[in-house]
Amino acid sequence: MSENIEELERQFQEKIDNEVKIEPRDWMPDGYREHVARQMSQHAHSEVIGMQPEGNWITRAPSLRAKKILLAKIQDEAGHGLYLYSAAETLGISRDTFLQWLHEGKAKYSSIFNYPSLNWADMGAIGWLVDGAAIVNQVSLQKTSYGPYSRAMVRICKEESFHQRQGYEIMAKMMAGTKEQQQMAQDALNRFWWPSLMMFGPHDSDSARSSKALKWKIKRESNDTLRQRFIDKTIPQAEFIGLKVPDPDAVLQPDGSYKTGEINWDEFWNVVKGNGPCNKQRLDHHIKAHEDGKWVREACLAFAENQN
Amino acid sequence: MSNTDNQGPLWEVFTQKKAGLAFKHSGSVHAYDKNLAIEAARDLFTRRNEGTGLWVVKSEDIIAVAPEDSESFFEPADDKIYRHPTFFEVPDGVKNM
């Protein structure tokens, strides 16, 4: 029996090494199944929880144009959450179970959404930095070994690039505005820069799960590689519109990449553990929205049953 | 707090990008009946003019070949290489074939 498992594992790794995608009904090691389920559901939860900081500003958008764009962006986030939940469900875990794990605190979402969005400049910073970081990660994940996850990533990447441009446009406009607007934009960058870098997760040397995920090609590139790519793209974008990243140690190196200061990992772990400024608010709101929708689900179900 | 599984059954969504093209699997949605399913599919999969046509079908109604059967199911095609045009030798100099 154990020989059989070893043989199945060997064949599985051979497929991975040959870039053959794993499909839902293929044999896969339990560890792979768990890792993909956790990563996809965490990704889905992040999309959905990520609607909250931006939803906060729909009614206060400075123009009808800005409001329409923000609405479309948030609608996309909902869509991306749904793509990812569907992909995660192919592993035989129901949507409601994923939601239950989120509500019980068993499943996480990206910590960046536990920071508050204080003003309109934050809509710029979130679109530019948070979506920008997400795109770097998601472009890499298009090549993930799990077929349904990969297909969801391809679809999401196609849609997501407008999000980053939307954010950058807000920042660029503010930087072309009054002194107060410029200060607001800089302040938003100051607050979102470090949490954006934390989105890529712990350093490779401290990331316990990473090596397995890379061997199975669930992740295609390491946390530090992706983070560096984001840094190298973003610092010139900041400078182009007159912003400065809040890192006195950031220096351009001869090879064109940036050396940066150390991330405050105590803050990172503290927010992951639930002690960020908005953890409770985000989760409470999600639970309330889910509970408020309960009667709709029940009515739809009863109606559908009556039709049969 | 307890969640029950009441998101409705799963439906597979197929979209046609342009008239004349084949329908292609886009993803899936949960919905309680076919009307809600097609509306959810529209909201989710045609936000950027991806569709001139849309199908939804209940996932449970799709019959699929199990991975463990795929050899016996698809292998018979392997020994009929004469079904491919490259099997045949065409004399040098013959054109438009």
Short mmCIF file of C-alpha atoms in Angstrom, two decimals:
data_model
loop_
_atom_site.label_atom_id
_atom_site.label_comp_id
_atom_site.label_asym_id
_atom_site.label_seq_id
_atom_site.Cartn_x
_atom_site.Cartn_y
_atom_site.Cartn_z
CA MET A 1 0.00 0.00 0.00
CA SER A 2 2.72 2.48 0.99
CA GLU A 3 4.62 1.47 -2.13
CA ASN A 4 1.55 2.34 -4.11
CA ILE A 5 1.40 5.81 -2.55
CA GLU A 6 5.06 6.32 -3.28
CA GLU A 7 4.48 5.40 -6.89
CA LEU A 8 1.50 7.76 -7.13
CA GLU A 9 3.59 10.53 -5.59
CA ARG A 10 6.38 9.87 -8.05
CA GLN A 11 3.97 10.07 -10.99
CA PHE A 12 2.44 13.20 -9.54
CA GLN A 13 5.81 14.94 -9.20
CA GLU A 14 6.71 13.85 -12.72
CA LYS A 15 3.61 15.58 -14.05
CA ILE A 16 4.47 18.71 -12.09
CA ASP A 17 8.06 18.65 -13.36
CA ASN A 18 6.77 18.31 -16.92
CA GLU A 19 4.43 21.29 -16.49
CA VAL A 20 1.30 19.13 -16.77
CA LYS A 21 -1.52 20.82 -14.87
CA ILE A 22 -3.29 18.96 -12.08
CA GLU A 23 -7.03 18.74 -12.52
CA PRO A 24 -9.64 18.27 -9.77
CA ARG A 25 -10.18 14.56 -10.18
CA ASP A 26 -6.50 13.65 -10.61
CA TRP A 27 -4.71 11.94 -7.77
CA MET A 28 -2.81 14.42 -5.58
CA PRO A 29 -0.99 14.16 -2.24
CA ASP A 30 -3.06 15.29 0.76
CA GLY A 31 -0.52 17.99 1.48
CA TYR A 32 -0.93 19.42 -2.01
CA ARG A 33 -4.71 19.40 -1.72
CA GLU A 34 -4.56 21.17 1.63
CA HIS A 35 -2.07 23.75 0.45
CA VAL A 36 -4.01 24.61 -2.71
CA ALA A 37 -7.32 24.77 -0.83
CA ARG A 38 -5.86 27.04 1.82
CA GLN A 39 -4.13 29.32 -0.64
CA MET A 40 -7.11 29.62 -2.99
CA SER A 41 -9.61 30.24 -0.22
CA GLN A 42 -7.31 32.81 1.39
CA HIS A 43 -7.01 34.48 -2.00
CA ALA A 44 -10.80 34.44 -2.47
CA HIS A 45 -11.40 35.85 1.00
CA SER A 46 -8.89 38.62 0.28
CA GLU A 47 -10.77 39.68 -2.84
CA VAL A 48 -14.06 39.82 -0.97
CA ILE A 49 -12.80 41.45 2.24
CA GLY A 50 -10.83 43.83 0.01
CA MET A 51 -14.11 45.34 -1.13
CA GLN A 52 -14.63 46.91 2.29
CA PRO A 53 -11.91 49.56 2.47
CA GLU A 54 -12.92 50.79 -0.99
CA GLY A 55 -16.65 50.43 -0.44
CA ASN A 56 -16.12 52.95 2.34
CA TRP A 57 -15.50 55.65 -0.30
CA ILE A 58 -18.15 55.00 -2.98
CA THR A 59 -20.58 57.53 -1.62
CA ARG A 60 -17.83 60.10 -1.13
CA ALA A 61 -16.03 59.81 -4.45
CA PRO A 62 -15.10 63.30 -5.68
CA SER A 63 -16.82 62.99 -9.07
CA LEU A 64 -19.34 60.85 -10.91
CA ARG A 65 -16.51 59.54 -13.09
CA ALA A 66 -14.48 58.50 -10.06
CA LYS A 67 -17.55 56.92 -8.48
CA LYS A 68 -18.42 54.84 -11.54
CA ILE A 69 -14.86 53.61 -11.86
CA LEU A 70 -14.62 52.73 -8.18
CA LEU A 71 -17.91 50.83 -8.38
CA ALA A 72 -16.69 48.88 -11.40
CA LYS A 73 -13.46 48.05 -9.62
CA ILE A 74 -15.23 46.80 -6.52
CA GLN A 75 -17.59 44.76 -8.68
CA ASP A 76 -14.50 43.17 -10.22
CA GLU A 77 -13.20 42.26 -6.77
CA ALA A 78 -16.48 40.49 -6.05
CA GLY A 79 -16.16 38.67 -9.36
CA HIS A 80 -12.59 37.67 -8.62
CA GLY A 81 -13.64 36.31 -5.26
CA LEU A 82 -16.30 34.22 -6.99
CA TYR A 83 -13.88 32.85 -9.60
CA LEU A 84 -11.56 31.81 -6.80
CA TYR A 85 -14.24 30.27 -4.60
CA SER A 86 -15.40 28.19 -7.57
CA ALA A 87 -11.84 27.09 -8.26
CA ALA A 88 -11.37 26.17 -4.59
CA GLU A 89 -14.65 24.27 -4.53
CA THR A 90 -13.33 21.90 -7.20
CA LEU A 91 -11.39 20.28 -4.34
CA GLY A 92 -14.66 19.07 -2.85
CA ILE A 93 -15.05 21.68 -0.12
CA SER A 94 -18.29 23.66 -0.23
CA ARG A 95 -18.51 27.43 -0.51
CA ASP A 96 -20.29 27.59 2.83
CA THR A 97 -17.51 25.66 4.50
CA PHE A 98 -14.95 28.15 3.22
CA LEU A 99 -17.09 31.00 4.55
CA GLN A 100 -17.49 29.25 7.86
CA TRP A 101 -13.71 28.89 8.19
CA LEU A 102 -13.34 32.58 7.47
CA HIS A 103 -15.93 33.51 10.08
CA GLU A 104 -14.37 31.24 12.67
CA GLY A 105 -10.97 32.80 12.04
CA LYS A 106 -9.54 29.52 10.76
CA ALA A 107 -8.97 30.98 7.31
CA LYS A 108 -7.03 34.16 6.75
CA TYR A 109 -7.15 36.93 4.19
CA SER A 110 -4.51 39.41 3.16
CA SER A 111 -3.56 41.56 6.14
CA ILE A 112 -3.42 44.70 4.03
CA PHE A 113 -7.19 44.97 4.30
CA ASN A 114 -6.94 45.34 8.04
CA TYR A 115 -5.65 48.86 7.57
CA PRO A 116 -8.20 51.67 7.39
CA SER A 117 -8.88 53.81 4.31
CA LEU A 118 -8.91 57.30 5.77
CA ASN A 119 -9.37 59.55 2.77
CA TRP A 120 -9.67 59.68 -1.00
CA ALA A 121 -5.89 59.50 -1.49
CA ASP A 122 -6.06 56.04 0.07
CA MET A 123 -8.17 54.93 -2.91
CA GLY A 124 -5.22 55.94 -5.04
CA ALA A 125 -2.68 54.19 -2.82
CA ILE A 126 -4.75 51.01 -2.60
CA GLY A 127 -5.31 50.75 -6.35
CA TRP A 128 -1.73 51.57 -7.21
CA LEU A 129 0.11 49.67 -4.46
CA VAL A 130 -2.22 46.97 -3.20
CA ASP A 131 -3.54 45.99 -6.59
CA GLY A 132 -0.06 46.49 -8.00
CA ALA A 133 1.39 44.03 -5.52
CA ALA A 134 -1.49 41.64 -6.14
CA ILE A 135 -0.83 41.78 -9.88
CA VAL A 136 2.84 40.88 -9.48
CA ASN A 137 1.77 37.89 -7.42
CA GLN A 138 -1.07 36.90 -9.71
CA VAL A 139 0.88 37.15 -12.95
CA SER A 140 3.27 34.63 -11.45
CA LEU A 141 0.37 32.43 -10.28
CA GLN A 142 -1.04 32.14 -13.80
CA LYS A 143 1.47 29.32 -14.13
CA THR A 144 0.45 27.55 -10.91
CA SER A 145 0.20 23.78 -11.23
CA TYR A 146 -3.44 23.46 -10.20
CA GLY A 147 -5.54 23.84 -13.37
CA PRO A 148 -8.64 25.59 -11.97
CA TYR A 149 -6.47 28.03 -9.99
CA SER A 150 -4.37 28.80 -13.04
CA ARG A 151 -7.44 29.47 -15.20
CA ALA A 152 -8.92 31.77 -12.56
CA MET A 153 -5.62 33.67 -12.41
CA VAL A 154 -5.50 34.16 -16.17
CA ARG A 155 -8.99 35.64 -16.10
CA ILE A 156 -8.24 37.83 -13.10
CA CYS A 157 -4.99 39.18 -14.56
CA LYS A 158 -6.81 40.25 -17.70
CA GLU A 159 -9.21 42.30 -15.63
CA GLU A 160 -6.94 43.59 -12.92
CA SER A 161 -4.57 45.89 -14.73
CA PHE A 162 -7.18 48.63 -14.93
CA HIS A 163 -7.30 48.62 -11.14
CA GLN A 164 -3.71 49.62 -10.77
CA ARG A 165 -3.97 52.34 -13.38
CA GLN A 166 -7.10 53.66 -11.68
CA GLY A 167 -5.13 54.03 -8.45
CA TYR A 168 -2.09 55.56 -10.09
CA GLU A 169 -4.26 58.07 -11.92
CA ILE A 170 -5.71 59.25 -8.61
CA MET A 171 -2.21 59.68 -7.18
CA ALA A 172 -0.95 61.46 -10.29
CA LYS A 173 -3.90 63.84 -10.24
CA MET A 174 -3.36 64.69 -6.59
CA MET A 175 0.34 65.26 -7.17
CA ALA A 176 -0.60 67.71 -9.92
CA GLY A 177 -2.96 69.49 -7.52
CA THR A 178 -2.66 71.77 -4.51
CA LYS A 179 -0.06 71.48 -1.78
CA GLU A 180 -2.64 69.86 0.51
CA GLN A 181 -3.51 67.28 -2.15
CA GLN A 182 0.16 66.47 -2.63
CA GLN A 183 0.56 66.01 1.09
CA MET A 184 -2.45 63.70 1.19
CA ALA A 185 -1.01 61.55 -1.59
CA GLN A 186 2.38 61.36 0.14
CA ASP A 187 0.70 60.52 3.44
CA ALA A 188 -1.27 57.70 1.80
CA LEU A 189 1.93 56.30 0.28
CA ASN A 190 3.63 56.55 3.68
CA ARG A 191 0.92 54.49 5.29
CA PHE A 192 0.46 51.87 2.55
CA TRP A 193 4.04 51.32 1.39
CA TRP A 194 5.24 48.95 4.10
CA PRO A 195 2.00 46.97 4.40
CA SER A 196 2.12 46.52 0.59
CA LEU A 197 5.60 45.01 0.85
CA MET A 198 4.32 42.73 3.60
CA MET A 199 1.66 41.39 1.22
CA PHE A 200 4.29 39.10 -0.29
CA GLY A 201 4.67 37.28 3.01
CA PRO A 202 7.70 36.49 5.19
CA HIS A 203 11.24 36.31 3.85
CA ASP A 204 12.07 33.10 2.00
CA SER A 205 14.31 32.09 4.89
CA ASP A 206 11.37 32.35 7.31
CA SER A 207 8.63 30.91 5.14
CA ALA A 208 8.08 27.36 6.26
CA ARG A 209 5.58 26.37 3.62
CA SER A 210 7.31 27.95 0.66
CA SER A 211 9.71 25.19 -0.32
CA LYS A 212 6.99 22.59 -0.65
CA ALA A 213 4.78 25.02 -2.55
CA LEU A 214 7.63 25.74 -4.95
CA LYS A 215 8.43 22.05 -5.41
CA TRP A 216 4.79 21.40 -6.27
CA LYS A 217 4.74 24.57 -8.37
CA ILE A 218 1.71 25.88 -6.54
CA LYS A 219 3.83 29.00 -6.17
CA ARG A 220 6.17 29.65 -9.05
CA GLU A 221 8.41 32.26 -7.50
CA SER A 222 9.49 32.97 -3.95
CA ASN A 223 8.13 35.74 -1.73
CA ASP A 224 11.34 37.75 -1.88
CA THR A 225 11.65 37.47 -5.66
CA LEU A 226 8.12 38.77 -6.15
CA ARG A 227 8.55 41.51 -3.55
CA GLN A 228 11.73 42.73 -5.23
CA ARG A 229 9.98 42.82 -8.60
CA PHE A 230 7.23 44.98 -7.11
CA ILE A 231 9.74 47.32 -5.45
CA ASP A 232 11.70 47.76 -8.66
CA LYS A 233 8.57 48.61 -10.64
CA THR A 234 7.01 50.87 -8.07
CA ILE A 235 9.76 53.18 -6.83
CA PRO A 236 10.28 54.74 -10.30
CA GLN A 237 6.49 55.15 -10.63
CA ALA A 238 6.47 57.03 -7.33
CA GLU A 239 9.36 59.25 -8.33
CA PHE A 240 7.80 60.00 -11.70
CA ILE A 241 4.94 61.87 -10.07
CA GLY A 242 7.04 63.40 -7.31
CA LEU A 243 6.33 60.95 -4.48
CA LYS A 244 8.96 59.45 -2.23
CA VAL A 245 8.71 56.00 -0.64
CA PRO A 246 9.02 56.21 3.16
CA ASP A 247 12.27 54.28 3.32
CA PRO A 248 15.46 56.24 4.03
CA ASP A 249 17.50 53.14 3.14
CA ALA A 250 16.08 52.72 -0.36
CA VAL A 251 18.90 53.05 -2.90
CA LEU A 252 19.17 52.30 -6.57
CA GLN A 253 21.90 49.76 -7.24
CA PRO A 254 24.06 49.54 -10.36
CA ASP A 255 22.02 46.58 -11.67
CA GLY A 256 18.85 48.70 -11.73
CA SER A 257 17.22 47.09 -8.70
CA TYR A 258 16.57 48.79 -5.38
CA LYS A 259 18.00 47.88 -2.03
CA THR A 260 15.45 48.65 0.68
CA GLY A 261 15.30 48.83 4.45
CA GLU A 262 14.04 46.01 6.65
CA ILE A 263 10.34 45.39 7.01
CA ASN A 264 8.84 45.60 10.48
CA TRP A 265 7.93 41.93 10.86
CA ASP A 266 6.57 42.41 14.37
CA GLU A 267 3.88 44.60 12.88
CA PHE A 268 3.20 42.01 10.17
CA TRP A 269 2.72 39.13 12.61
CA ASN A 270 0.72 41.30 14.94
CA VAL A 271 -1.78 42.11 12.19
CA VAL A 272 -1.86 38.50 10.98
CA LYS A 273 -2.70 37.45 14.53
CA GLY A 274 -5.72 39.71 14.50
CA ASN A 275 -4.48 42.86 16.16
CA GLY A 276 -4.48 45.21 13.17
CA PRO A 277 -6.52 48.40 13.22
CA CYS A 278 -9.55 46.89 11.41
CA ASN A 279 -9.44 43.08 11.78
CA LYS A 280 -12.54 42.92 13.93
CA GLN A 281 -14.47 45.46 11.89
CA ARG A 282 -13.77 43.62 8.59
CA LEU A 283 -14.81 40.24 9.88
CA ASP A 284 -17.84 41.52 11.76
CA HIS A 285 -19.04 43.27 8.63
CA HIS A 286 -18.63 40.14 6.52
CA ILE A 287 -20.52 38.03 9.04
CA LYS A 288 -23.30 40.60 9.23
CA ALA A 289 -23.63 40.82 5.44
CA HIS A 290 -23.76 37.04 5.25
CA GLU A 291 -26.38 36.82 8.00
CA ASP A 292 -28.41 39.63 6.44
CA GLY A 293 -28.52 37.69 3.19
CA LYS A 294 -29.76 34.54 4.86
CA TRP A 295 -33.44 35.16 4.22
CA VAL A 296 -32.72 35.76 0.51
CA ARG A 297 -30.94 32.43 0.18
CA GLU A 298 -33.75 30.67 2.04
CA ALA A 299 -36.45 32.32 -0.07
CA CYS A 300 -34.65 31.44 -3.31
CA LEU A 301 -34.23 27.87 -2.19
CA ALA A 302 -37.90 27.56 -1.20
CA PHE A 303 -38.99 29.12 -4.50
CA ALA A 304 -36.77 26.75 -6.51
CA GLU A 305 -38.17 23.77 -4.62
CA ASN A 306 -41.72 24.89 -5.32
CA GLN A 307 -41.00 25.04 -9.05
CA ASN A 308 -40.19 21.32 -9.14
CA MET B 1 -22.98 30.48 14.36
CA SER B 2 -23.52 27.77 11.82
CA ASN B 3 -23.51 27.91 8.07
CA THR B 4 -25.55 25.42 6.13
CA ASP B 5 -24.84 24.61 2.52
CA ASN B 6 -27.49 26.76 0.94
CA GLN B 7 -25.78 28.58 -1.91
CA GLY B 8 -27.82 26.61 -4.46
CA PRO B 9 -26.51 24.07 -6.97
CA LEU B 10 -23.45 24.66 -9.14
CA TRP B 11 -23.81 25.59 -12.82
CA GLU B 12 -21.14 25.55 -15.50
CA VAL B 13 -20.97 28.63 -17.70
CA PHE B 14 -20.05 28.69 -21.38
CA THR B 15 -19.56 31.87 -23.38
CA GLN B 16 -19.26 32.59 -27.04
CA LYS B 17 -16.93 35.46 -27.72
CA LYS B 18 -18.05 36.31 -31.23
CA ALA B 19 -20.77 35.02 -33.53
CA GLY B 20 -19.39 31.99 -35.34
CA LEU B 21 -16.90 30.94 -32.67
CA ALA B 22 -17.26 27.84 -30.51
CA PHE B 23 -18.64 28.21 -27.00
CA LYS B 24 -15.95 27.90 -24.38
CA HIS B 25 -16.10 26.97 -20.71
CA SER B 26 -15.70 30.13 -18.62
CA GLY B 27 -16.25 28.94 -15.06
CA SER B 28 -19.07 28.21 -12.70
CA VAL B 29 -21.67 29.93 -10.54
CA HIS B 30 -23.97 28.97 -7.73
CA ALA B 31 -27.64 29.72 -8.37
CA TYR B 32 -31.00 28.45 -7.27
CA ASP B 33 -32.63 28.05 -10.67
CA LYS B 34 -31.84 28.48 -14.34
CA ASN B 35 -33.04 32.08 -14.54
CA LEU B 36 -30.87 33.18 -11.65
CA ALA B 37 -28.02 31.09 -13.03
CA ILE B 38 -27.99 32.84 -16.39
CA GLU B 39 -28.23 36.25 -14.72
CA ALA B 40 -25.37 35.44 -12.36
CA ALA B 41 -23.36 34.14 -15.32
CA ARG B 42 -23.95 37.39 -17.21
CA ASP B 43 -22.91 39.51 -14.22
CA LEU B 44 -19.81 37.45 -13.63
CA PHE B 45 -18.52 36.54 -17.07
CA THR B 46 -19.57 39.26 -19.49
CA ARG B 47 -18.51 42.47 -17.76
CA ARG B 48 -16.13 43.32 -20.61
CA ASN B 49 -18.00 42.40 -23.78
CA GLU B 50 -16.80 38.82 -23.57
CA GLY B 51 -20.00 37.43 -24.89
CA THR B 52 -22.43 37.29 -27.74
CA GLY B 53 -23.75 33.99 -26.44
CA LEU B 54 -24.11 32.42 -23.01
CA TRP B 55 -25.01 28.91 -21.85
CA VAL B 56 -25.41 27.56 -18.36
CA VAL B 57 -25.81 23.91 -17.51
CA LYS B 58 -26.14 22.25 -14.15
CA SER B 59 -22.77 20.78 -13.20
CA GLU B 60 -24.36 17.53 -12.10
CA ASP B 61 -25.75 17.02 -15.62
CA ILE B 62 -22.29 16.95 -17.19
CA ILE B 63 -20.86 13.51 -17.88
CA ALA B 64 -17.08 13.43 -17.78
CA VAL B 65 -14.49 10.75 -18.38
CA ALA B 66 -12.81 9.78 -15.12
CA PRO B 67 -9.03 10.34 -15.14
CA GLU B 68 -8.43 6.65 -14.44
CA ASP B 69 -10.41 5.74 -17.57
CA SER B 70 -8.68 8.17 -19.83
CA GLU B 71 -6.17 5.64 -21.22
CA SER B 72 -8.74 3.12 -22.36
CA PHE B 73 -10.94 5.92 -23.57
CA PHE B 74 -8.50 7.92 -25.65
CA GLU B 75 -5.66 5.56 -26.51
CA PRO B 76 -7.37 3.79 -29.44
CA ALA B 77 -6.76 6.96 -31.46
CA ASP B 78 -3.00 6.51 -31.08
CA ASP B 79 -2.62 3.66 -33.58
CA LYS B 80 -4.55 5.38 -36.35
CA ILE B 81 -1.92 7.82 -37.40
CA TYR B 82 -3.20 7.64 -41.00
CA ARG B 83 -5.94 9.98 -39.84
CA HIS B 84 -3.38 12.76 -39.89
CA PRO B 85 -2.36 14.31 -43.20
CA THR B 86 1.34 14.17 -42.27
CA PHE B 87 1.15 10.35 -42.48
CA PHE B 88 1.09 10.50 -46.27
CA GLU B 89 3.97 11.03 -48.59
CA VAL B 90 3.45 13.62 -51.24
CA PRO B 91 5.92 13.61 -54.15
CA ASP B 92 8.24 16.61 -54.25
CA GLY B 93 6.98 19.28 -56.55
CA VAL B 94 3.28 18.65 -56.00
CA LYS B 95 1.67 21.90 -54.92
CA ASN B 96 -1.53 23.05 -53.24
CA MET B 97 -2.13 19.82 -51.32
#
